[in-house]
mmCIF file of C-alpha atoms and ligand atoms in Angstrom:
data_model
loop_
_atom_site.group_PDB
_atom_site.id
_atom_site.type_symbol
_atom_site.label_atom_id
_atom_site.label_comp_id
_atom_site.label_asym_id
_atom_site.label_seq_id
_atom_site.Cartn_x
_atom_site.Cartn_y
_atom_site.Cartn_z
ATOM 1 C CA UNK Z 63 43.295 34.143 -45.104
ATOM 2 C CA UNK Z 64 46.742 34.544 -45.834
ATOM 3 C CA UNK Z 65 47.659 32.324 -48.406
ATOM 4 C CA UNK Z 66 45.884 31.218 -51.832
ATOM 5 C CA UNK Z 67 45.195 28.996 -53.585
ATOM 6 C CA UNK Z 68 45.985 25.989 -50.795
ATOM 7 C CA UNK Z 69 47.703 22.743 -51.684
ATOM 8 C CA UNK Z 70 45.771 19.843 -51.361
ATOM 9 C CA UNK Z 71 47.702 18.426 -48.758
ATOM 10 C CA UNK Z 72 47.964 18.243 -45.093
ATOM 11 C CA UNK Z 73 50.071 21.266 -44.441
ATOM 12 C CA UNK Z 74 47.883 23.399 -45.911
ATOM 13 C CA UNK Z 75 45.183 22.226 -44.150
ATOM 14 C CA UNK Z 76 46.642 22.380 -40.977
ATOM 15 C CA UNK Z 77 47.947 26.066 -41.521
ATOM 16 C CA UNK Z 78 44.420 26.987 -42.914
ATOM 17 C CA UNK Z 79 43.081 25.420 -39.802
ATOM 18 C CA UNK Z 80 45.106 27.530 -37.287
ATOM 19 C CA UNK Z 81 43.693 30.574 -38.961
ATOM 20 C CA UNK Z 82 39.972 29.749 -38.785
ATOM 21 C CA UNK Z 83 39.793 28.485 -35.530
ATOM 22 C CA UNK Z 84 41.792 32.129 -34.580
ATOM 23 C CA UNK Z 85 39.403 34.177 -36.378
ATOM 24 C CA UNK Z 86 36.060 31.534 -34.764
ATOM 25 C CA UNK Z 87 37.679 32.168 -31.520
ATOM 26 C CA UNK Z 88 37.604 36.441 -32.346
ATOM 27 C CA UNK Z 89 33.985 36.128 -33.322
ATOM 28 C CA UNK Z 90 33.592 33.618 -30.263
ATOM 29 C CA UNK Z 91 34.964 35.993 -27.965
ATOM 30 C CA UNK Z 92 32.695 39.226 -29.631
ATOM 31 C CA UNK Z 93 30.281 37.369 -28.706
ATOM 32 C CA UNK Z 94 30.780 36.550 -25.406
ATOM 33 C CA UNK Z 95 30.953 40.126 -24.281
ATOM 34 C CA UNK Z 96 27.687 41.269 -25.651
ATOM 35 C CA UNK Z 97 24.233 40.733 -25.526
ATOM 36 C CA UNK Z 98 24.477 37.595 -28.378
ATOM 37 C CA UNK Z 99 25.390 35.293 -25.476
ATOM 38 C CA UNK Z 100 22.551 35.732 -23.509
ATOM 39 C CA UNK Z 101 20.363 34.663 -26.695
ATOM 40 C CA UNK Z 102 20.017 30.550 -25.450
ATOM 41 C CA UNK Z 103 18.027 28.072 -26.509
ATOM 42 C CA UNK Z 104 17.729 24.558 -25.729
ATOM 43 C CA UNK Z 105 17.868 21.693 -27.398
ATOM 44 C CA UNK Z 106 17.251 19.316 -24.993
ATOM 45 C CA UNK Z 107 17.536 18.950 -21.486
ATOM 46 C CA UNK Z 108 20.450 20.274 -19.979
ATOM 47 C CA UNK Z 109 21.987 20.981 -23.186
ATOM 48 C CA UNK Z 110 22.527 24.903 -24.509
ATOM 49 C CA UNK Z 111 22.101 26.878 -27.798
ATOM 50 C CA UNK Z 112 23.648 30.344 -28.373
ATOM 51 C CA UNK Z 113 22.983 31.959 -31.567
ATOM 52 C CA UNK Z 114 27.035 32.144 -30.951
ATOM 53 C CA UNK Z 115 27.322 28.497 -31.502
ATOM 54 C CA UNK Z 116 25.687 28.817 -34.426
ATOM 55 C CA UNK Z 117 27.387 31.598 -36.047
ATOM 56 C CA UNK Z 118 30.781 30.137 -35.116
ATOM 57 C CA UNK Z 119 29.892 27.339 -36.903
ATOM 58 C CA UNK Z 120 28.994 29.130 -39.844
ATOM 59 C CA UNK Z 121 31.688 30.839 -40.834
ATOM 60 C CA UNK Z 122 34.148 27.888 -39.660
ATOM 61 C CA UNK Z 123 31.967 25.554 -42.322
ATOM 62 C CA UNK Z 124 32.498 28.179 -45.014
ATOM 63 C CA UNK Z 125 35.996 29.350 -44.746
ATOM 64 C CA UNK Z 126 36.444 25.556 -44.626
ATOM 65 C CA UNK Z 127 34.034 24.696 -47.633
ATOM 66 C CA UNK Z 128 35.961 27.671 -50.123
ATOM 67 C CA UNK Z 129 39.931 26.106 -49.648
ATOM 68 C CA UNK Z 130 39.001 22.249 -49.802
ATOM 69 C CA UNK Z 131 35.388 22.142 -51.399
ATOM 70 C CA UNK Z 132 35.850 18.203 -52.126
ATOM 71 C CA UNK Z 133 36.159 17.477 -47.790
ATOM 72 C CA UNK Z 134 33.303 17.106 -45.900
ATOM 73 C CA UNK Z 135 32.195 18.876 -42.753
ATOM 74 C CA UNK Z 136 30.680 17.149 -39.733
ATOM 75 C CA UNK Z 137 29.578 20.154 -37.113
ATOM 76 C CA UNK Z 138 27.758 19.787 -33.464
ATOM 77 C CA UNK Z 139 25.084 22.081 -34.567
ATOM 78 C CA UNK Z 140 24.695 21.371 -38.291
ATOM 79 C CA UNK Z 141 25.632 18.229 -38.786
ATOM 80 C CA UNK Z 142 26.991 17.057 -42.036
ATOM 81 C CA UNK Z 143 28.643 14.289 -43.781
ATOM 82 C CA UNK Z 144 31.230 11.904 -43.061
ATOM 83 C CA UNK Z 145 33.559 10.842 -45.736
ATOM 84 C CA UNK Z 146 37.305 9.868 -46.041
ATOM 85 C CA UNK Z 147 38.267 13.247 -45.240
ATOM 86 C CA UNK Z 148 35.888 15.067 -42.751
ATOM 87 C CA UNK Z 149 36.429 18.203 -40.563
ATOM 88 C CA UNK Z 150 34.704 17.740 -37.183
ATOM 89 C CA UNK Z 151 33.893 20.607 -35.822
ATOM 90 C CA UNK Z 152 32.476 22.037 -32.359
ATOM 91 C CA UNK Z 153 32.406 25.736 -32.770
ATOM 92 C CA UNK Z 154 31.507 25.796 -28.936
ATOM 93 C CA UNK Z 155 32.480 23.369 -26.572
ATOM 94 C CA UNK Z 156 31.684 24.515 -22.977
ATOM 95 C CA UNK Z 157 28.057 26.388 -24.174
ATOM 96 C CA UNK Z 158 26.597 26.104 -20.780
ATOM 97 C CA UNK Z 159 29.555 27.853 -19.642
ATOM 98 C CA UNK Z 160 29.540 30.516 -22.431
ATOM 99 C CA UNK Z 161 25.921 30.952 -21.720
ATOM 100 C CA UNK Z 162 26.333 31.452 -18.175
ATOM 101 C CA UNK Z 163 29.498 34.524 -17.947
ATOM 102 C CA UNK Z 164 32.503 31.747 -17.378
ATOM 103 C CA UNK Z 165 35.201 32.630 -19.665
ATOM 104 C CA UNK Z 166 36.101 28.045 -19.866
ATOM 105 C CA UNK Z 167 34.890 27.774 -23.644
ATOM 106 C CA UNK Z 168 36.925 26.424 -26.932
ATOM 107 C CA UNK Z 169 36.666 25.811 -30.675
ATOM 108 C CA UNK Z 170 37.404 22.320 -31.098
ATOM 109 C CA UNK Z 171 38.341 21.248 -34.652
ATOM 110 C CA UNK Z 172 39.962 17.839 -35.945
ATOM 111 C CA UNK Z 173 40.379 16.858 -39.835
ATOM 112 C CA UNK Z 174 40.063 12.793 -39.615
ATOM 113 C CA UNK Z 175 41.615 11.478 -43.125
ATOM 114 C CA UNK Z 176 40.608 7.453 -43.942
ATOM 115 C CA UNK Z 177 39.873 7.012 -39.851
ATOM 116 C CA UNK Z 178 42.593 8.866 -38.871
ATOM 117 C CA UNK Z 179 43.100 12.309 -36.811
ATOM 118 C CA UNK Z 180 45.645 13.879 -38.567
ATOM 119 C CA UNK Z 181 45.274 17.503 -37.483
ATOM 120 C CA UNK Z 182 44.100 18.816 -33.807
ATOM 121 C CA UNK Z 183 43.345 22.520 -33.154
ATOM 122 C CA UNK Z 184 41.481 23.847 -29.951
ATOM 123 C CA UNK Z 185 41.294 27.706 -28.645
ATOM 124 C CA UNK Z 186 40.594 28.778 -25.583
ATOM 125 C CA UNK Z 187 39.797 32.657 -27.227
ATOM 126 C CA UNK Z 188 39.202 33.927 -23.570
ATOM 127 C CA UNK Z 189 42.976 32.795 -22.265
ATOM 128 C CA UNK Z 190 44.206 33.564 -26.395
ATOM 129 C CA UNK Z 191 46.176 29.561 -25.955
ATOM 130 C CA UNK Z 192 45.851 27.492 -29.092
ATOM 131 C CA UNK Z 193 46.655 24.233 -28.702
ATOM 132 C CA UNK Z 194 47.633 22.442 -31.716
ATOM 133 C CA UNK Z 195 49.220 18.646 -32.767
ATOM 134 C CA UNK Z 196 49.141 17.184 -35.947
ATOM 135 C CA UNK Z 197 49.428 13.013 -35.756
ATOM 136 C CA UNK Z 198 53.229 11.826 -35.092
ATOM 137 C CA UNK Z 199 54.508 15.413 -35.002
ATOM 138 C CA UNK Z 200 54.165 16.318 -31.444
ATOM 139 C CA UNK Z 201 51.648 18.994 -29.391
ATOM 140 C CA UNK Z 202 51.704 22.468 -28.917
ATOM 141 C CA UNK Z 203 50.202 25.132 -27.121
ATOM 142 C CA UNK Z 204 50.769 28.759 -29.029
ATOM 143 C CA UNK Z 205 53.767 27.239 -31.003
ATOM 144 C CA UNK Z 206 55.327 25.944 -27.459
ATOM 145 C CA UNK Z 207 55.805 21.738 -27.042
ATOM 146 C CA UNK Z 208 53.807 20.175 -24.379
ATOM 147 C CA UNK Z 209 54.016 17.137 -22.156
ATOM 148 C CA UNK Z 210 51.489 15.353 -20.013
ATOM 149 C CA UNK Z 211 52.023 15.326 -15.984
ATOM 150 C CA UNK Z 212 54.402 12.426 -14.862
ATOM 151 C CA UNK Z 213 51.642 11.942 -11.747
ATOM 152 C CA UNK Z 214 51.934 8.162 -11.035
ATOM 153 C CA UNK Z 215 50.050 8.521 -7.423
ATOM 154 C CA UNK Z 216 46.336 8.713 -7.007
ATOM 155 C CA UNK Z 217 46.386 10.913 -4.260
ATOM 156 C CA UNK Z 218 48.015 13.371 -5.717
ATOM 157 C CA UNK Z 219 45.927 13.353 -8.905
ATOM 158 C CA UNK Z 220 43.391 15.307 -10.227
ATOM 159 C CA UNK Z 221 41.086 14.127 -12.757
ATOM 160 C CA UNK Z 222 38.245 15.440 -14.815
ATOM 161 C CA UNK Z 223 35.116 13.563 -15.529
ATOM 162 C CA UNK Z 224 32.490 14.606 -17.768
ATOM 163 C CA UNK Z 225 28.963 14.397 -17.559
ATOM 164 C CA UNK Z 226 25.647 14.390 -19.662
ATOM 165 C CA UNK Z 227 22.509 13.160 -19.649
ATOM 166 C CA UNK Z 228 23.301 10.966 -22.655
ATOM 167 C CA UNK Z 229 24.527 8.534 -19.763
ATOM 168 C CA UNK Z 230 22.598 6.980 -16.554
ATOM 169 C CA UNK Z 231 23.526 9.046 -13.644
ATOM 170 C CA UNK Z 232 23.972 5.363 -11.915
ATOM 171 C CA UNK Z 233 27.069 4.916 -13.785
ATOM 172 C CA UNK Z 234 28.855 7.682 -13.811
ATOM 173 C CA UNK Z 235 28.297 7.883 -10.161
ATOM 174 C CA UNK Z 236 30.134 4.420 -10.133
ATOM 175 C CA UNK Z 237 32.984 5.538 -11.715
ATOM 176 C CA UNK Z 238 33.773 8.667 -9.793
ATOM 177 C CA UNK Z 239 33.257 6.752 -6.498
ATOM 178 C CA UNK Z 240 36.132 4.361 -7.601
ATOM 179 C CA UNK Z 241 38.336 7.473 -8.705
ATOM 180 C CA UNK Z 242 37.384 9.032 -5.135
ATOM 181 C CA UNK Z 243 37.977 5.378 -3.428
ATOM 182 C CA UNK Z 244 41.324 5.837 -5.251
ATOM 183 C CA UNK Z 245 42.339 8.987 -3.694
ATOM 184 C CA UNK Z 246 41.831 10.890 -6.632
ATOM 185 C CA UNK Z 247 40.660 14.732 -6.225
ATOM 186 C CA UNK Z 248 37.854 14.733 -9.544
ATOM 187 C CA UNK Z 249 36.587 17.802 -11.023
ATOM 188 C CA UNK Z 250 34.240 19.009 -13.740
ATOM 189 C CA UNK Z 251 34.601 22.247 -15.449
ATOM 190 C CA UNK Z 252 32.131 22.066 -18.349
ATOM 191 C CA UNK Z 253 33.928 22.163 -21.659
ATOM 192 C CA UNK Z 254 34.896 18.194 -22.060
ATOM 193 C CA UNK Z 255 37.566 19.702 -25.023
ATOM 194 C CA UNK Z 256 39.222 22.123 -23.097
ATOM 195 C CA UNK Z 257 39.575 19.364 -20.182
ATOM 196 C CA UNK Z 258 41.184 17.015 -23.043
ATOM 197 C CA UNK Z 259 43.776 19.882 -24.194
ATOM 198 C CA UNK Z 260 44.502 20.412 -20.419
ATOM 199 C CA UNK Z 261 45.701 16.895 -19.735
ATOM 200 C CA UNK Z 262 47.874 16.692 -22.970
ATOM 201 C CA UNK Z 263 49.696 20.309 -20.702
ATOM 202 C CA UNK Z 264 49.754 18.563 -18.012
ATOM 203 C CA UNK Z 265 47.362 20.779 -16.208
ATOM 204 C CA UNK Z 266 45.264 17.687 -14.895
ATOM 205 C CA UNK Z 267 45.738 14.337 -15.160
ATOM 206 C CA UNK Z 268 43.341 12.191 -16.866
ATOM 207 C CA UNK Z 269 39.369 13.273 -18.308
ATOM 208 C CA UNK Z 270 36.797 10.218 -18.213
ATOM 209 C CA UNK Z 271 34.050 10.385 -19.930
ATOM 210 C CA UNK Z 272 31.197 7.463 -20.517
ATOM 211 C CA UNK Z 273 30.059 9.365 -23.864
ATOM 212 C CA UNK Z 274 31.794 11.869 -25.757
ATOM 213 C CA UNK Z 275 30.829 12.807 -29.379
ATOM 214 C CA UNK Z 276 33.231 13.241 -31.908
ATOM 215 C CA UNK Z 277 33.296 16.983 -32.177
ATOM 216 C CA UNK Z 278 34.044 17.160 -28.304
ATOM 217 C CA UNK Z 279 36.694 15.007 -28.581
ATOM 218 C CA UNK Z 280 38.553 14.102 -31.527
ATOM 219 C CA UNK Z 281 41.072 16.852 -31.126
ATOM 220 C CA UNK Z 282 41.733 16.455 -27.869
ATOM 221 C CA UNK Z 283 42.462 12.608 -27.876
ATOM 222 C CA UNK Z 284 45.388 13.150 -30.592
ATOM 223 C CA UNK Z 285 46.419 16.481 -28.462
ATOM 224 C CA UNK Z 286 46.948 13.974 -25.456
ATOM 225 C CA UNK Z 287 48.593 11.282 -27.707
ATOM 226 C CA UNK Z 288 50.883 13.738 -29.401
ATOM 227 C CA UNK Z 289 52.022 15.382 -26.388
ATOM 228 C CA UNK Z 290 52.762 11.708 -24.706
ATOM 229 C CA UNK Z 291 50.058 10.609 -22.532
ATOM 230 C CA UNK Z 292 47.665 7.547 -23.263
ATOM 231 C CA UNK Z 293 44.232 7.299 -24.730
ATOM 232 C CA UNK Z 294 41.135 4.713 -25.580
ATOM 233 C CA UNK Z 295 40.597 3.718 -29.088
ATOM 234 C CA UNK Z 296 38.074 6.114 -29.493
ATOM 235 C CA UNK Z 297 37.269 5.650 -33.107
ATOM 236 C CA UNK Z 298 37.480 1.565 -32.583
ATOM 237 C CA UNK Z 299 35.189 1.283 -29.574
ATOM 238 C CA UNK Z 300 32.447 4.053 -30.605
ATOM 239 C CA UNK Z 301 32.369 6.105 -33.954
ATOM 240 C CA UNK Z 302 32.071 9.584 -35.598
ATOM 241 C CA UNK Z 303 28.690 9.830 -36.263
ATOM 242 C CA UNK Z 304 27.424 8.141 -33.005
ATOM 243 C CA UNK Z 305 30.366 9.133 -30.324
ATOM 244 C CA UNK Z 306 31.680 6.700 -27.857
ATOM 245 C CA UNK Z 307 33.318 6.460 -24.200
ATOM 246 C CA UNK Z 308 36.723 8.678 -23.952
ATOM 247 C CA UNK Z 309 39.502 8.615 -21.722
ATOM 248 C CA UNK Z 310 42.950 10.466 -22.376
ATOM 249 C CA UNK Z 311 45.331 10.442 -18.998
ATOM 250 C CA UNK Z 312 48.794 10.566 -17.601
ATOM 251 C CA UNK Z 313 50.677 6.823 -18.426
ATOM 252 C CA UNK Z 314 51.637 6.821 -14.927
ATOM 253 C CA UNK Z 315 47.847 6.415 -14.015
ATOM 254 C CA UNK Z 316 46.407 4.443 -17.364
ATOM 255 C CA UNK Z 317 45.800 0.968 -16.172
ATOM 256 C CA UNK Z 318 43.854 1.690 -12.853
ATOM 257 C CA UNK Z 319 42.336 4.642 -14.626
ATOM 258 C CA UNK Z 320 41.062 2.323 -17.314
ATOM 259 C CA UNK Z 321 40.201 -0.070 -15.171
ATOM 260 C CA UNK Z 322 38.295 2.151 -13.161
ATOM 261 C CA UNK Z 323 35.927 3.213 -16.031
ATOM 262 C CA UNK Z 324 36.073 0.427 -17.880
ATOM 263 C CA UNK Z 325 37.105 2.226 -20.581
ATOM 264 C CA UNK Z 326 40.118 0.359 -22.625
ATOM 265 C CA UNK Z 327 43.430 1.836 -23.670
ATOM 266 C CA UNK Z 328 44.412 1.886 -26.905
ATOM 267 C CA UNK Z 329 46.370 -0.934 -28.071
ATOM 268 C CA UNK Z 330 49.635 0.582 -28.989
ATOM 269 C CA UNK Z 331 49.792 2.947 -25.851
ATOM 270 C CA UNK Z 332 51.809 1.830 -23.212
ATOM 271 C CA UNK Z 333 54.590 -0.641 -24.281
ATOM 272 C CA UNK Z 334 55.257 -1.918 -20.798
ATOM 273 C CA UNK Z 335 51.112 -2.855 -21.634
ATOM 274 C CA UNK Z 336 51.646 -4.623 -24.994
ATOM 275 C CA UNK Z 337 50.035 -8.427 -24.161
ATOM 276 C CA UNK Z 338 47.091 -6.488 -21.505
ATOM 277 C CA UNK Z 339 46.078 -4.035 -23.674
ATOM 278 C CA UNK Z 340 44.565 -5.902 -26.952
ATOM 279 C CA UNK Z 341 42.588 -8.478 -24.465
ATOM 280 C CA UNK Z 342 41.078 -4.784 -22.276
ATOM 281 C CA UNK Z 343 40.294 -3.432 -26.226
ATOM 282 C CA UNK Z 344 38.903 -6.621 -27.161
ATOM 283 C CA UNK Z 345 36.271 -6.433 -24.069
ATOM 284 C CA UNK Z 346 34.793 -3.600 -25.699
ATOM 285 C CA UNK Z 347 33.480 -0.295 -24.880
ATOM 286 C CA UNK Z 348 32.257 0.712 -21.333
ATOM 287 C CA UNK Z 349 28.743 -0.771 -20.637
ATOM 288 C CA UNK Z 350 28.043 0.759 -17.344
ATOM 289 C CA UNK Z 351 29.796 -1.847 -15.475
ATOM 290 C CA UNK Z 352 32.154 -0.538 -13.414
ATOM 291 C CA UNK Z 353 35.286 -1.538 -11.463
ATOM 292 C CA UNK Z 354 36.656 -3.477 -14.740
HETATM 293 C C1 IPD Q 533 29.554 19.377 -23.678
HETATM 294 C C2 IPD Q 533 30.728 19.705 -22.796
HETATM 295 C C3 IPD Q 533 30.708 18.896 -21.523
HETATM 296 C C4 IPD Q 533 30.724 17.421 -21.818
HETATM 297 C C5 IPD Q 533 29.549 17.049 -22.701
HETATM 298 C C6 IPD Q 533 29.512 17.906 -23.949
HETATM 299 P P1 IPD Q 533 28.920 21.390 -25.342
HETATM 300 O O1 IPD Q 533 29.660 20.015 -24.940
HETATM 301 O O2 IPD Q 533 31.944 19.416 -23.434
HETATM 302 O O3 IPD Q 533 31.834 19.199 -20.729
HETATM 303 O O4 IPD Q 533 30.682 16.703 -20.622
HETATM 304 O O5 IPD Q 533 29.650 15.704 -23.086
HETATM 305 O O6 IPD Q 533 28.340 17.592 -24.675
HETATM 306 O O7 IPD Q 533 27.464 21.109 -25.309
HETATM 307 O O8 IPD Q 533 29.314 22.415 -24.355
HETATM 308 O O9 IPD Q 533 29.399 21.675 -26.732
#
């Protein structure tokens, strides 16, 4: 690390935080090229273990743990506590990928202070782009500002919806026939993260998905925010510990999107939305209905 002692303050943090999730990303990417990705387990149906995943996490926890002992550390594969200031960590995101050869992996990592995202860092170590934000300060990918697409047309969007088995098939089914029945082109790629940090680029145009946990997508919802585009009220309508419906996409394509998964915006997103919005955020989070 570069620079000790830190501060206890935020830019500290987020400086710290651009050189862990580098140096995860180096171990990440070690990894990926010898035999330590093909070591998988499972940990439940459809869902991967690399003894990667786990070392990643590792030394992201403890680099953490020795600048700012007094924050807690909330990890996919360790777990942890939640308290007013929590790291949330996926030191994978994409495993199956990883697992499998296909260089579409990140580090996801998000520092939440008193409910609030206030620094965003994921790496793509395989592409060497860090995407960064911290709240009301704009996103970034490797120090460069970055805006979400200006796509206002359905058929010429392309979305990204994720799946697990943490939802009935039935319903996410529903959704992506409505995106279809829209026009839409949708896609999955596997790493619900990287999908996030490629809609705050502009690289797609919206990610849906009926149940994201925190680690997948904390970081990515205030990446999209910060770089212009509009997201749910992720912390509002699910929470840390137990993970809730997300959806992050170009303004040009909120409303239908939203109303499409049934997946409310967040209040203050779209100003030309003030009076909707509350009443969509007030219905809740998705419940499998779909169509809105
Ligand atoms: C998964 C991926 C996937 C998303 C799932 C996640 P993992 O995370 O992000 O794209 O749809 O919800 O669980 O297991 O690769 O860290």
């Amino acid at each position: 690390m570069s620079r000790q002692p830190y501060s206890d303050d935020l830019d500290s943090r987020a400086e710290l935080c651009r050189e862990i999730i580098r140096s995860a990303g180096a171990l990440t990417l070690k990894g990926f090229h010898g035999e330590a990705r093909q070591n998988v387990s499972m940990k439940g149906p459809q869902d991967f273990l690399t003894e990667v995943d786990a070392a990643s996490e590792a030394y992201i926890r403890h680099a953490l743990a020795a600048h700012f002992p007094g924050d807690s550390f909330f990890g996919e594969e360790g777990g942890g506590a939640i308290s007013d200031r929590v790291w949330v960590v996926d030191p994978i995101d994409g495993t199956a990928n990883f697992a499998r050869g296909i260089p579409h992996f990140c580090i996801s990592i998000a520092f939440v202070q008193n409910g609030a995202t206030e620094i965003a860092a994921i790496y793509n170590p395989a592409l060497d782009e860090l995407y960064f934000a911290r709240r009301g300060a704009g996103a970034t990918r490797n120090g460069v500002p970055i805006r979400v697409a200006q796509t206002a047309r359905f058929d010429a969007a392309s979305l990204e919806m994720g799946w697990s088995m943490r939802v009935p098939n039935t319903a996410y089914l529903g959704v992506m026939e409505a995106l279809l029945g829209m026009g839409a082109n949708v896609r999955r790629a596997g790493s619900g993260a990287l999908a996030l940090a490629y809609v705050a680029d502009g690289r797609s145009d919206g990610y849906i998905e009926l149940h994201m946990n925190s680690w997948d997508c904390l970081a990515g919802l205030l990446l999209v925010s910060e770089a212009g585009g509009v997201v749910c009220p992720y912390l509002e309508i699910g929470s840390l510990d137990a993970g809730g419906p997300a959806l992050a996409v170009a303004p040009g394509l909120a409303s239908d999107t939203s109303r499409a998964s049934n997946i409310p915006l967040a209040a203050y997103a779209m100003p030309t939305d003030r009076q909707t919005a509350p009443a969509r955020a007030a219905r809740g989070p998705a419940d499998w209905r779909i169509g809105g």
